[in-house]
GROMACS .gro file of C-alpha atoms in nm:
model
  399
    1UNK     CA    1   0.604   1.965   0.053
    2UNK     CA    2   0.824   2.133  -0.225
    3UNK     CA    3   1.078   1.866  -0.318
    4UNK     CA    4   0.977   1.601  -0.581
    5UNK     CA    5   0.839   1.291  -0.412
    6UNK     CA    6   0.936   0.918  -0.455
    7UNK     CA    7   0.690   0.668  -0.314
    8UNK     CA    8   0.753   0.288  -0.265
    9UNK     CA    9   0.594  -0.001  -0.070
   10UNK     CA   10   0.639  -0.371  -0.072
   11UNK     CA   11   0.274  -0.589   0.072
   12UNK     CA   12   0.327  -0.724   0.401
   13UNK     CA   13   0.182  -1.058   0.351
   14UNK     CA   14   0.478  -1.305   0.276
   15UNK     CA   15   0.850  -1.280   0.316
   16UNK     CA   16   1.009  -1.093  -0.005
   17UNK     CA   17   1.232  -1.252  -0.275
   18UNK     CA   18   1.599  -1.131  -0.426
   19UNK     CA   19   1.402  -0.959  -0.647
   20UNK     CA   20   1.165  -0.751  -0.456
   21UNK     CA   21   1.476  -0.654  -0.329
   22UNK     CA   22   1.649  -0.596  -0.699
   23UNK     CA   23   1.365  -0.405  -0.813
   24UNK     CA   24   1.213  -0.181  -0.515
   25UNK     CA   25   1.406  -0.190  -0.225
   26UNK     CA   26   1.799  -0.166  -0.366
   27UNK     CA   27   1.684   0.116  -0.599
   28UNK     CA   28   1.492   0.283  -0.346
   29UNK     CA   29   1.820   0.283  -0.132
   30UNK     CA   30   2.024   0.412  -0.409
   31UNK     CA   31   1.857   0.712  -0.471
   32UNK     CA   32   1.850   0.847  -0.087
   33UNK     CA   33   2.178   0.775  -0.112
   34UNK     CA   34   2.235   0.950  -0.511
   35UNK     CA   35   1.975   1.220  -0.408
   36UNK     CA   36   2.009   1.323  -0.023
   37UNK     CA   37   1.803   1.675  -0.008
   38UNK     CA   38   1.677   1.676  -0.361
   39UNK     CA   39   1.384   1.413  -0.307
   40UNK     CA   40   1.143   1.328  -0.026
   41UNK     CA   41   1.093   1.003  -0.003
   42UNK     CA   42   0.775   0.834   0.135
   43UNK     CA   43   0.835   0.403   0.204
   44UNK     CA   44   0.531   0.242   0.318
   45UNK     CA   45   0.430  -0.097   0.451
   46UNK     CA   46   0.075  -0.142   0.238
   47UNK     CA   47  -0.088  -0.325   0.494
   48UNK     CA   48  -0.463  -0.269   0.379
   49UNK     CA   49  -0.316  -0.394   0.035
   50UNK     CA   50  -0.230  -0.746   0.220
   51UNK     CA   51  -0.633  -0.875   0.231
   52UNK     CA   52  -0.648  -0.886  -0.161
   53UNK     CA   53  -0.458  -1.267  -0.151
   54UNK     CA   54  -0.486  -1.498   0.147
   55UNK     CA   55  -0.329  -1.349   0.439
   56UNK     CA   56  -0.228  -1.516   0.789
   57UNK     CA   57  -0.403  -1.208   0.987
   58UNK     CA   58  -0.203  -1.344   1.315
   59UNK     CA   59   0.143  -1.261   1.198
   60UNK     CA   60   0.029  -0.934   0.979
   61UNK     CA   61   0.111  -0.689   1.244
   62UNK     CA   62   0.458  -0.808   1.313
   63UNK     CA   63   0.533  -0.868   0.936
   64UNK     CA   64   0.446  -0.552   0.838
   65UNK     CA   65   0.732  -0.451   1.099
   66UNK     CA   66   0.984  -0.749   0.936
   67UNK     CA   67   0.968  -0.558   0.612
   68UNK     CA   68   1.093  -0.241   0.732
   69UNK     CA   69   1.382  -0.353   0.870
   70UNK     CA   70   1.395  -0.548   0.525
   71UNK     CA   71   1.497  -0.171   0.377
   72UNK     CA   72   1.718  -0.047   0.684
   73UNK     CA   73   1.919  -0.366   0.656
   74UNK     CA   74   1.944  -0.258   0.269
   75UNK     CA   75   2.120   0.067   0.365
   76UNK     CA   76   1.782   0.300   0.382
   77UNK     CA   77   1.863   0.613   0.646
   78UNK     CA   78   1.562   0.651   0.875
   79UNK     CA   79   1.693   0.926   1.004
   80UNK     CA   80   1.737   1.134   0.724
   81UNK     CA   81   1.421   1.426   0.751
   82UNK     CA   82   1.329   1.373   0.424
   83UNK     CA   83   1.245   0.998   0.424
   84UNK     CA   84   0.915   0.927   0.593
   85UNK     CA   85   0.822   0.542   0.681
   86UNK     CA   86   0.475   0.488   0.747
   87UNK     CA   87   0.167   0.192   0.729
   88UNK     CA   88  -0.097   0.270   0.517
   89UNK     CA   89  -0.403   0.135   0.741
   90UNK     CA   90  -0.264   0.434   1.007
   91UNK     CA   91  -0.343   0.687   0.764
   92UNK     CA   92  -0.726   0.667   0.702
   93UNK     CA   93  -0.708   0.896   0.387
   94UNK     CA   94  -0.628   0.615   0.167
   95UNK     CA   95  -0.944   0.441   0.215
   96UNK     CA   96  -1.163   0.722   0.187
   97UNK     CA   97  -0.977   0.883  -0.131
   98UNK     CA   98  -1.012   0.534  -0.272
   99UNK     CA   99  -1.401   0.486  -0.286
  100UNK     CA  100  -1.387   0.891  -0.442
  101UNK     CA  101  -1.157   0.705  -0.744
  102UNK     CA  102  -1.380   0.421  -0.744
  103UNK     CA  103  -1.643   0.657  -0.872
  104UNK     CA  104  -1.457   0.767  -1.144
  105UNK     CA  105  -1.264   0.456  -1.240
  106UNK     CA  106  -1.459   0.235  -1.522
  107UNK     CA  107  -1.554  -0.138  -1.484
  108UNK     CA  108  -1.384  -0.178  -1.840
  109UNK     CA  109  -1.025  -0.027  -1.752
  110UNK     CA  110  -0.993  -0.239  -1.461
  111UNK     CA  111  -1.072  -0.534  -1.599
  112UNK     CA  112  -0.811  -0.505  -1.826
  113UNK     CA  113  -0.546  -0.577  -1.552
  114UNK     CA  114  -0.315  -0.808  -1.663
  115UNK     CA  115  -0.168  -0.916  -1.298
  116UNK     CA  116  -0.606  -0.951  -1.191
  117UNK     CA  117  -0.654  -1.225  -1.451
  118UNK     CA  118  -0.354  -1.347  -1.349
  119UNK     CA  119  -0.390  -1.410  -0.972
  120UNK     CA  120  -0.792  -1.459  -0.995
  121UNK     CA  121  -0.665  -1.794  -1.172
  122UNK     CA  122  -0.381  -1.873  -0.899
  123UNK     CA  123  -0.714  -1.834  -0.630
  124UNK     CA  124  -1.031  -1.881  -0.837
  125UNK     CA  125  -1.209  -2.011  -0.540
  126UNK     CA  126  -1.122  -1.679  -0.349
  127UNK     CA  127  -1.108  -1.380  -0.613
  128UNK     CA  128  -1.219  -1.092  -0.369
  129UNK     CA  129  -1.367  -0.732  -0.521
  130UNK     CA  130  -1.064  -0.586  -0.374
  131UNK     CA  131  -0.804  -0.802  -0.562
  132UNK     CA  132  -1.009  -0.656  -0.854
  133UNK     CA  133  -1.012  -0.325  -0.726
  134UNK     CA  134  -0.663  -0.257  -0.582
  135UNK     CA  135  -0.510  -0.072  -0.844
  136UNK     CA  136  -0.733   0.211  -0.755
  137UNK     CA  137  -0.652   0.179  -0.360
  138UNK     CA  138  -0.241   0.192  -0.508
  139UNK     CA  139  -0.316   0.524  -0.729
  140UNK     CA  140  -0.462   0.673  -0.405
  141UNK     CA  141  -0.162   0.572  -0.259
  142UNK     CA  142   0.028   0.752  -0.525
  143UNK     CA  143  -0.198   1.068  -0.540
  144UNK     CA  144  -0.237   1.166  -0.168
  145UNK     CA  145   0.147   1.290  -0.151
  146UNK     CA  146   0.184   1.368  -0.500
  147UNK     CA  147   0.408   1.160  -0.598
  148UNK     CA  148   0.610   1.203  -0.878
  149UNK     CA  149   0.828   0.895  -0.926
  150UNK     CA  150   0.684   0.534  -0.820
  151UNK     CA  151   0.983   0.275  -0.858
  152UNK     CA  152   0.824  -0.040  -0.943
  153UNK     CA  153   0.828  -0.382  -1.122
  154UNK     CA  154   0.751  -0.397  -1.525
  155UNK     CA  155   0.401  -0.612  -1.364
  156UNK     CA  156   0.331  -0.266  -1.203
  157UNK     CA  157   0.329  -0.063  -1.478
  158UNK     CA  158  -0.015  -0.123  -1.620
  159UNK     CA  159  -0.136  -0.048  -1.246
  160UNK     CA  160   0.093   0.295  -1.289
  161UNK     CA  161  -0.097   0.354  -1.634
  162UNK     CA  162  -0.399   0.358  -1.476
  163UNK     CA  163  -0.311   0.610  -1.153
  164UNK     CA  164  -0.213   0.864  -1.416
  165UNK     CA  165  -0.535   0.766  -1.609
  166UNK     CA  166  -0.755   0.856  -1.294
  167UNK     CA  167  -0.547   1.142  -1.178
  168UNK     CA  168  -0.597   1.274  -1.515
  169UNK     CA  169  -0.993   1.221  -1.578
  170UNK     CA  170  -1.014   1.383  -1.247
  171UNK     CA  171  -0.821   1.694  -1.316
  172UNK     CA  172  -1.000   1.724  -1.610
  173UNK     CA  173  -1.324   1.712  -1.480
  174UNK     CA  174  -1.231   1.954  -1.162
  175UNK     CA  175  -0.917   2.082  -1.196
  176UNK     CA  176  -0.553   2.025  -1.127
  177UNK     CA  177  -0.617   1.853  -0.834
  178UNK     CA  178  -0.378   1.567  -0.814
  179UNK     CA  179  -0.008   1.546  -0.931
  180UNK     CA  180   0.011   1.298  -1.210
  181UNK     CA  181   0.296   1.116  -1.140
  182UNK     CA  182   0.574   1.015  -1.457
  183UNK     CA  183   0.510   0.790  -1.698
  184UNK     CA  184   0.658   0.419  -1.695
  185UNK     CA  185   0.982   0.503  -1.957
  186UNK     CA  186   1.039   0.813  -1.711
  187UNK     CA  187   0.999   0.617  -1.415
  188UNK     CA  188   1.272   0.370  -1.554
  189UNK     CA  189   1.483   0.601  -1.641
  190UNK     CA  190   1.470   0.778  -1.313
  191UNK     CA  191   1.587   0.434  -1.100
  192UNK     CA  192   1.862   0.405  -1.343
  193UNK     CA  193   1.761   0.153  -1.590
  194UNK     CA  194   1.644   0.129  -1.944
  195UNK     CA  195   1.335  -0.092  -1.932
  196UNK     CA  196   1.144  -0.254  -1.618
  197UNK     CA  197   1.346  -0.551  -1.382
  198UNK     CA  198   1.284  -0.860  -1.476
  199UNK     CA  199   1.328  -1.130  -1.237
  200UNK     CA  200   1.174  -1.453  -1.297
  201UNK     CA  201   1.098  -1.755  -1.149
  202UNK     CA  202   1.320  -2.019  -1.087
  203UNK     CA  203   1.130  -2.319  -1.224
  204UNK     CA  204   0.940  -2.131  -1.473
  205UNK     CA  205   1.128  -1.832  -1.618
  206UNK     CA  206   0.810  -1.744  -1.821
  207UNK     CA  207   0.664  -1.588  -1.510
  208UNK     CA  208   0.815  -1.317  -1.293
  209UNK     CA  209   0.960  -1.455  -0.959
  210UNK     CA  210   0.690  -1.392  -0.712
  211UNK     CA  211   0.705  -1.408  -0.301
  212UNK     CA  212   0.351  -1.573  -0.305
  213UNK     CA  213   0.390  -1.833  -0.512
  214UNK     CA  214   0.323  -2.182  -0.345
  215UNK     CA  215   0.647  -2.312  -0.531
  216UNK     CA  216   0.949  -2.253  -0.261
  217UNK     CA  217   1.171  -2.381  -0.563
  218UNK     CA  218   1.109  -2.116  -0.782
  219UNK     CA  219   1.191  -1.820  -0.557
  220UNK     CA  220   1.475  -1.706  -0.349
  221UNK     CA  221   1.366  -1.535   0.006
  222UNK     CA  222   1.557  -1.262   0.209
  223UNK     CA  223   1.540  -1.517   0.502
  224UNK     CA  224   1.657  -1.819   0.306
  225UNK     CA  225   1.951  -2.023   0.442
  226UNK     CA  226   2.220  -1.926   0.227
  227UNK     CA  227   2.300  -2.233   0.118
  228UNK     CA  228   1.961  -2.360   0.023
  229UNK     CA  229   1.938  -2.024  -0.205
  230UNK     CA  230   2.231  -2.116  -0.377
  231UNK     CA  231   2.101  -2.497  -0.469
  232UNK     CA  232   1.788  -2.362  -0.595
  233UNK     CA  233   2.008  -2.126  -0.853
  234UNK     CA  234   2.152  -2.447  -0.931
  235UNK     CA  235   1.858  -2.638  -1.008
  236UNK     CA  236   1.730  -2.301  -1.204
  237UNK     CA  237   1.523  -2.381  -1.509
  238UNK     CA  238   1.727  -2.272  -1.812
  239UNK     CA  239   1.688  -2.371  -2.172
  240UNK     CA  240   1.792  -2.622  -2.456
  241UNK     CA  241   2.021  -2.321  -2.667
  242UNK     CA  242   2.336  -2.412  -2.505
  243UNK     CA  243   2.513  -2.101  -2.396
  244UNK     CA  244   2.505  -1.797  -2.222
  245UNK     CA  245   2.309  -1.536  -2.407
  246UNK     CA  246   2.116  -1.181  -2.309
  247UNK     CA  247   1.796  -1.275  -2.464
  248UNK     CA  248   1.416  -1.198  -2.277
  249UNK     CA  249   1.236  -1.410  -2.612
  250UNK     CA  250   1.440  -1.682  -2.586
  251UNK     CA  251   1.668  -1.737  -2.293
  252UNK     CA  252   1.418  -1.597  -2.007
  253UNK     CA  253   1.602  -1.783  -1.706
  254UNK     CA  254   1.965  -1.744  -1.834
  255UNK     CA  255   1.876  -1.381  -1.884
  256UNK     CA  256   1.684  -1.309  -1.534
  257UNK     CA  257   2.039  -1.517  -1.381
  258UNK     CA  258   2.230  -1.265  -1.572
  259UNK     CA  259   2.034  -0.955  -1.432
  260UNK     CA  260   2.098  -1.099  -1.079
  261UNK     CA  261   2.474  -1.155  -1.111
  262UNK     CA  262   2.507  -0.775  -1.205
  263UNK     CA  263   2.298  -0.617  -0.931
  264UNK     CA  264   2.444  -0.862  -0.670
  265UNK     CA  265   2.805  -0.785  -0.772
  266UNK     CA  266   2.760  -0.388  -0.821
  267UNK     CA  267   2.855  -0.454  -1.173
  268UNK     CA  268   2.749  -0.298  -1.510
  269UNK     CA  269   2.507  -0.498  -1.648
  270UNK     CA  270   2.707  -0.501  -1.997
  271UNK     CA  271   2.962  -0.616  -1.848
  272UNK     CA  272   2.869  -0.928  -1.738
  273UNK     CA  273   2.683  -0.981  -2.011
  274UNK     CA  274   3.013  -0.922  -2.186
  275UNK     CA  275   3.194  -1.124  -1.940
  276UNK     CA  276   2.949  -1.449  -1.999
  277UNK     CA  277   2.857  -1.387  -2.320
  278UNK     CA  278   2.875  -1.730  -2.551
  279UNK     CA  279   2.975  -1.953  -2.250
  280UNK     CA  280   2.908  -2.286  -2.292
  281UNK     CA  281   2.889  -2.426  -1.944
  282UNK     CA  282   2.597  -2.347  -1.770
  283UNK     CA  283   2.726  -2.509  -1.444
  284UNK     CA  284   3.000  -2.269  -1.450
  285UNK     CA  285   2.752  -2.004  -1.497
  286UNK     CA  286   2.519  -2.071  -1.220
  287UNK     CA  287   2.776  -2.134  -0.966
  288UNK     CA  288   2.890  -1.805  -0.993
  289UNK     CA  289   2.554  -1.695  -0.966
  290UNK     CA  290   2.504  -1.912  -0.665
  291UNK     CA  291   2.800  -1.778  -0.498
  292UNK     CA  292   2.692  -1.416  -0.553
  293UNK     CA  293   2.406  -1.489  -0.427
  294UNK     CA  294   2.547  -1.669  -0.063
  295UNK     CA  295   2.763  -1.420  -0.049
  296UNK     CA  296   2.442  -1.169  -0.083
  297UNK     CA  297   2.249  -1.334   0.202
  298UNK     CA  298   2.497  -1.391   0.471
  299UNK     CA  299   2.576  -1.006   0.498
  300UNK     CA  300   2.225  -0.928   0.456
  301UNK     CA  301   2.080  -1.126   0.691
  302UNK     CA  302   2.364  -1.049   0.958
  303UNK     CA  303   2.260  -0.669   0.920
  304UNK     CA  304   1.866  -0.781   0.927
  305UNK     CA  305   1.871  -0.956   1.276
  306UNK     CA  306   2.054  -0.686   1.451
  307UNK     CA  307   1.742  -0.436   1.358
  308UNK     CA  308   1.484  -0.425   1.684
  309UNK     CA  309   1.127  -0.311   1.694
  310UNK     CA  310   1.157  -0.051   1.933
  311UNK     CA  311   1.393   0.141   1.644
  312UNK     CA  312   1.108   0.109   1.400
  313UNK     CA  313   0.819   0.225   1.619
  314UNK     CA  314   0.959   0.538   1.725
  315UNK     CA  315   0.984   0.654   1.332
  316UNK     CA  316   0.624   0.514   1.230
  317UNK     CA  317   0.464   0.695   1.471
  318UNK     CA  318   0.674   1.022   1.369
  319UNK     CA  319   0.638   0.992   1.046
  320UNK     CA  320   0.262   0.915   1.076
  321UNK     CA  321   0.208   1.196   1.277
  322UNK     CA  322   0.370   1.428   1.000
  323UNK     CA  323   0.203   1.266   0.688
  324UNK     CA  324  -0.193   1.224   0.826
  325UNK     CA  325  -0.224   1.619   0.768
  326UNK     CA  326  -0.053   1.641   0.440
  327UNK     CA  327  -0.283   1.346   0.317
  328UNK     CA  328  -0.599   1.481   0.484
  329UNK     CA  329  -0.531   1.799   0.299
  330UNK     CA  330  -0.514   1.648  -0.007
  331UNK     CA  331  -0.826   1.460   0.067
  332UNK     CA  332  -1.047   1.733   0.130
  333UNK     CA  333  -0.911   1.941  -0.185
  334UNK     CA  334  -1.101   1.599  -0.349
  335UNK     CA  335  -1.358   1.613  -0.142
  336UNK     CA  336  -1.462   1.960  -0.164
  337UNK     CA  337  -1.379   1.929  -0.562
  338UNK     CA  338  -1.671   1.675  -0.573
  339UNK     CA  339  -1.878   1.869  -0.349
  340UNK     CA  340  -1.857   1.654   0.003
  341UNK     CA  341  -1.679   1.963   0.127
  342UNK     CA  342  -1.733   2.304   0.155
  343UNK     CA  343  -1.468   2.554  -0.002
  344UNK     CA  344  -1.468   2.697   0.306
  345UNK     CA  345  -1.343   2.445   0.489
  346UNK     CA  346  -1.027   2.386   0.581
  347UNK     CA  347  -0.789   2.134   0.752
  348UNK     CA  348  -0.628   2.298   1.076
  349UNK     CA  349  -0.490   2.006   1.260
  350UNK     CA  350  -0.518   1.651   1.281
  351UNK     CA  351  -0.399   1.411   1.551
  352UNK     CA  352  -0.251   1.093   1.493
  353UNK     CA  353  -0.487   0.780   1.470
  354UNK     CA  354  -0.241   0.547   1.652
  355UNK     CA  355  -0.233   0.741   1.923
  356UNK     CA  356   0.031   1.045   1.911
  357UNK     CA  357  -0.106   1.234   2.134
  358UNK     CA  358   0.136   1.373   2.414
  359UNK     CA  359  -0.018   1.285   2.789
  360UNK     CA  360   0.094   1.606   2.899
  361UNK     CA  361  -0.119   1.833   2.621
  362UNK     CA  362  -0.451   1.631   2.669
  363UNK     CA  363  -0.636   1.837   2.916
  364UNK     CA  364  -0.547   2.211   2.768
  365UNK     CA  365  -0.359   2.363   2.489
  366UNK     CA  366  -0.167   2.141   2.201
  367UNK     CA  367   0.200   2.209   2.139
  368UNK     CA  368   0.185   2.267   1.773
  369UNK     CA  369  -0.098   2.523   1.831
  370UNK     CA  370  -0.399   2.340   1.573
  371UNK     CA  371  -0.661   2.346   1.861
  372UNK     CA  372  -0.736   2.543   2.150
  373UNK     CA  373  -0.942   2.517   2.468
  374UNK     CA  374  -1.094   2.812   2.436
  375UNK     CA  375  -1.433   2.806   2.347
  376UNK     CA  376  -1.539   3.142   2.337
  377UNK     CA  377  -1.555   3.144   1.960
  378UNK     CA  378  -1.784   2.889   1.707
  379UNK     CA  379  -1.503   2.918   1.409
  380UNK     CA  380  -1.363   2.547   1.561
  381UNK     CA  381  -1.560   2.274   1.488
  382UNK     CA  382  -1.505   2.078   1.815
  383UNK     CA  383  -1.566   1.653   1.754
  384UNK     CA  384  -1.700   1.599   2.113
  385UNK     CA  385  -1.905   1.787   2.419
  386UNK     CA  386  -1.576   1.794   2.602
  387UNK     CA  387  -1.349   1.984   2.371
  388UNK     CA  388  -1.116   1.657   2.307
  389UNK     CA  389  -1.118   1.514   1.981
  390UNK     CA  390  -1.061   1.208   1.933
  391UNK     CA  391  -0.761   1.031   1.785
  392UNK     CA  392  -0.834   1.069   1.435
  393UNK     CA  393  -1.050   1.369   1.427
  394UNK     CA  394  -0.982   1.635   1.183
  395UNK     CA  395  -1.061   1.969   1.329
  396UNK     CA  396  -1.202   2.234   1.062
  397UNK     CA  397  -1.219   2.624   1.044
  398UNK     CA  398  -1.444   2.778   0.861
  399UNK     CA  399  -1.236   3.102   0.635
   0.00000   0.00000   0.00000
């Protein structure tokens, strides 16, 4: 991979709010659209991500296919060649580059997390090592594709901090290993704005609005009945000051209902601040933002339900099937820089965990020319007595 590379995901475990779509997936849409051919872009579900907060494991599967179509109803192009959709449990690498971070990732650093201390309050009776230890799981995320820009919420940006941390400690122990991807105030920057998105909760606009939160007041959903969405921006916790004013200190909820106005509308965010700056009626206020936000759901919804599975499975697999090398490769670069690998070795081909194999190539040669049936030479490292590797297998050469 040559072109720069912008990496996003959004957990599968509950439905996500207006402003998982304000900060991740409307950005992430933008720039294909800003940047066709100058960027690859990588959009994952982060499936293996889900298990760190109570999860209903029966609906998983099938959410983690509801989200995608949560950014093609947002405008994303599958079918551009540089934009790759894929789930992270399909590509193995992630786990096993994740316990090679652990090693070199201190107790200390990580718990430091702000968004740990957090949610081990929200679930103190169910605070799992890997809540405490996903940050490391996202910055292998981040470092198997070496990727540059990471569009994310200002709660993510400690757990961006720390990717670069490890990337670097690692490099400098081994070599320039990873890509260490831009730091926060470049990553803002680079999705267009000049600090992080700050979307708060409805009820309490000292928090950021969350999609797990057990308050269904203090969040709008990309599946809520229109209607209902725009009450709850109604009954929006506010303040005491009055009127309308862009303040974060102060004026949290008028501010967050300001930030949503612009990105609903397509408008400059001065400008509406300009526009409602001083107003006195906050009714007046929040039925605009209520309407924008109607008007919002009803065409994205429409667009949502119209998406089928079958349109989503064919690209997974695809873009699964491309990606498992490039990760594997990366992989064994830390592998062999740690010393689980020989230099030697080599990744030559690897076939698709899920299952991409073609029916047709299973009993001789492969189409993309990685393995061979002929065994009259020991520089293949074949996985099993019958010369078929397994799903999964990486097949080495020794060089």
């Amino acid at each position: 991979m040559t072109k720069p590379v912008i990496l996003t995901g959004i957990r599968a475990n509950e439905e996500p709010t207006i402003g998982n779509y304000l900060g991740a997936i409307a950005p992430l849409v933008q720039m294909q659209k800003l940047n066709a051919g100058d960027f690859q872009i990588n959009m994952f579900v982060p499936d293996l991500h889900s298990f760190t907060t109570p999860v209903n494991h029966k609906t998983l599967y099938q959410n983690t296919l509801n989200n995608l179509k949560y950014f093609i109803a947002s405008g994303l192009d599958i079918n551009n060649p540089d934009t790759y959709i894929y789930r992270q449990s399909y590509i193995s690498a992630h786990s096993e580059l994740t316990w090679i971070l652990d090693c070199f990732t201190y107790f200390g650093e990580m718990s430091r997390m702000t968004q740990f201390k957090e949610k081990s309050s929200e679930h103190c009776e169910s605070v799992t090592v890997g809540l405490f230890n996903y940050p490391v799981l996202m910055a292998a995320d981040i470092l198997l594709y070496g990727a540059k820009y990471v569009p994310v919420g200002e709660d993510q940006f400690q757990h961006l901090e720390i990717a670069r941390d490890i990337a670097t400690r690692f490099n400098n122990k081994f070599g320039e290993i990873f890509v260490v991807p831009e730091a926060t105030k470049t990553q803002t920057q680079f999705i267009q704005r000049d600090h992080g998105l700050r979307i708060r909760s409805l009820t309490d606009p000292t928090k950021k609005m969350s999609k797990s939160s057990d308050d269904k007041k203090s969040k709008i959903l990309l599946i809520d009945n229109p209607d209902e969405a725009a009450k709850k921006i109604m009954s929006a916790t506010t303040d005491s000051v009055g009127s309308v004013h862009f303040d974060w200190e102060n004026q949290p909820g008028i501010t967050s209902l300001l930030q949503i106005l612009a990105l609903l509308t397509g408008r400059k965010q001065h400008e509406v601040i300009q526009e409602w700056e001083g107003c006195t009626s906050y009714g007046e206020f929040k039925t605009a933002v209520a309407d924008a936000v109607k008007n919002f759901l009803t065409d994205f919804q429409e667009k949502y339900n119209s998406i089928s599975d079958e349109q989503l499975l064919a690209k997974l697999e695809q873009s699964e099937r491309d990606l498992t090398p490039v990760a594997n490769a990366m992989l064994l670069k830390a592998q062999q820089a740690v010393g689980l690998r020989p230099k030697r070795q080599t990744v030559s081909h690897i076939i698709h965990p899920a299952g991409g194999l073609n029916n047709s190539n299973s009993e001789s040669n492969f189409s993309d020319g990685g393995i061979s049936d002929d065994t009259s030479t020991t520089e293949n490292l074949i996985m099993d007595t019958d010369n078929k590797p397994d799903a999964g297998d990486i097949m080495c050469e020794t060089v």
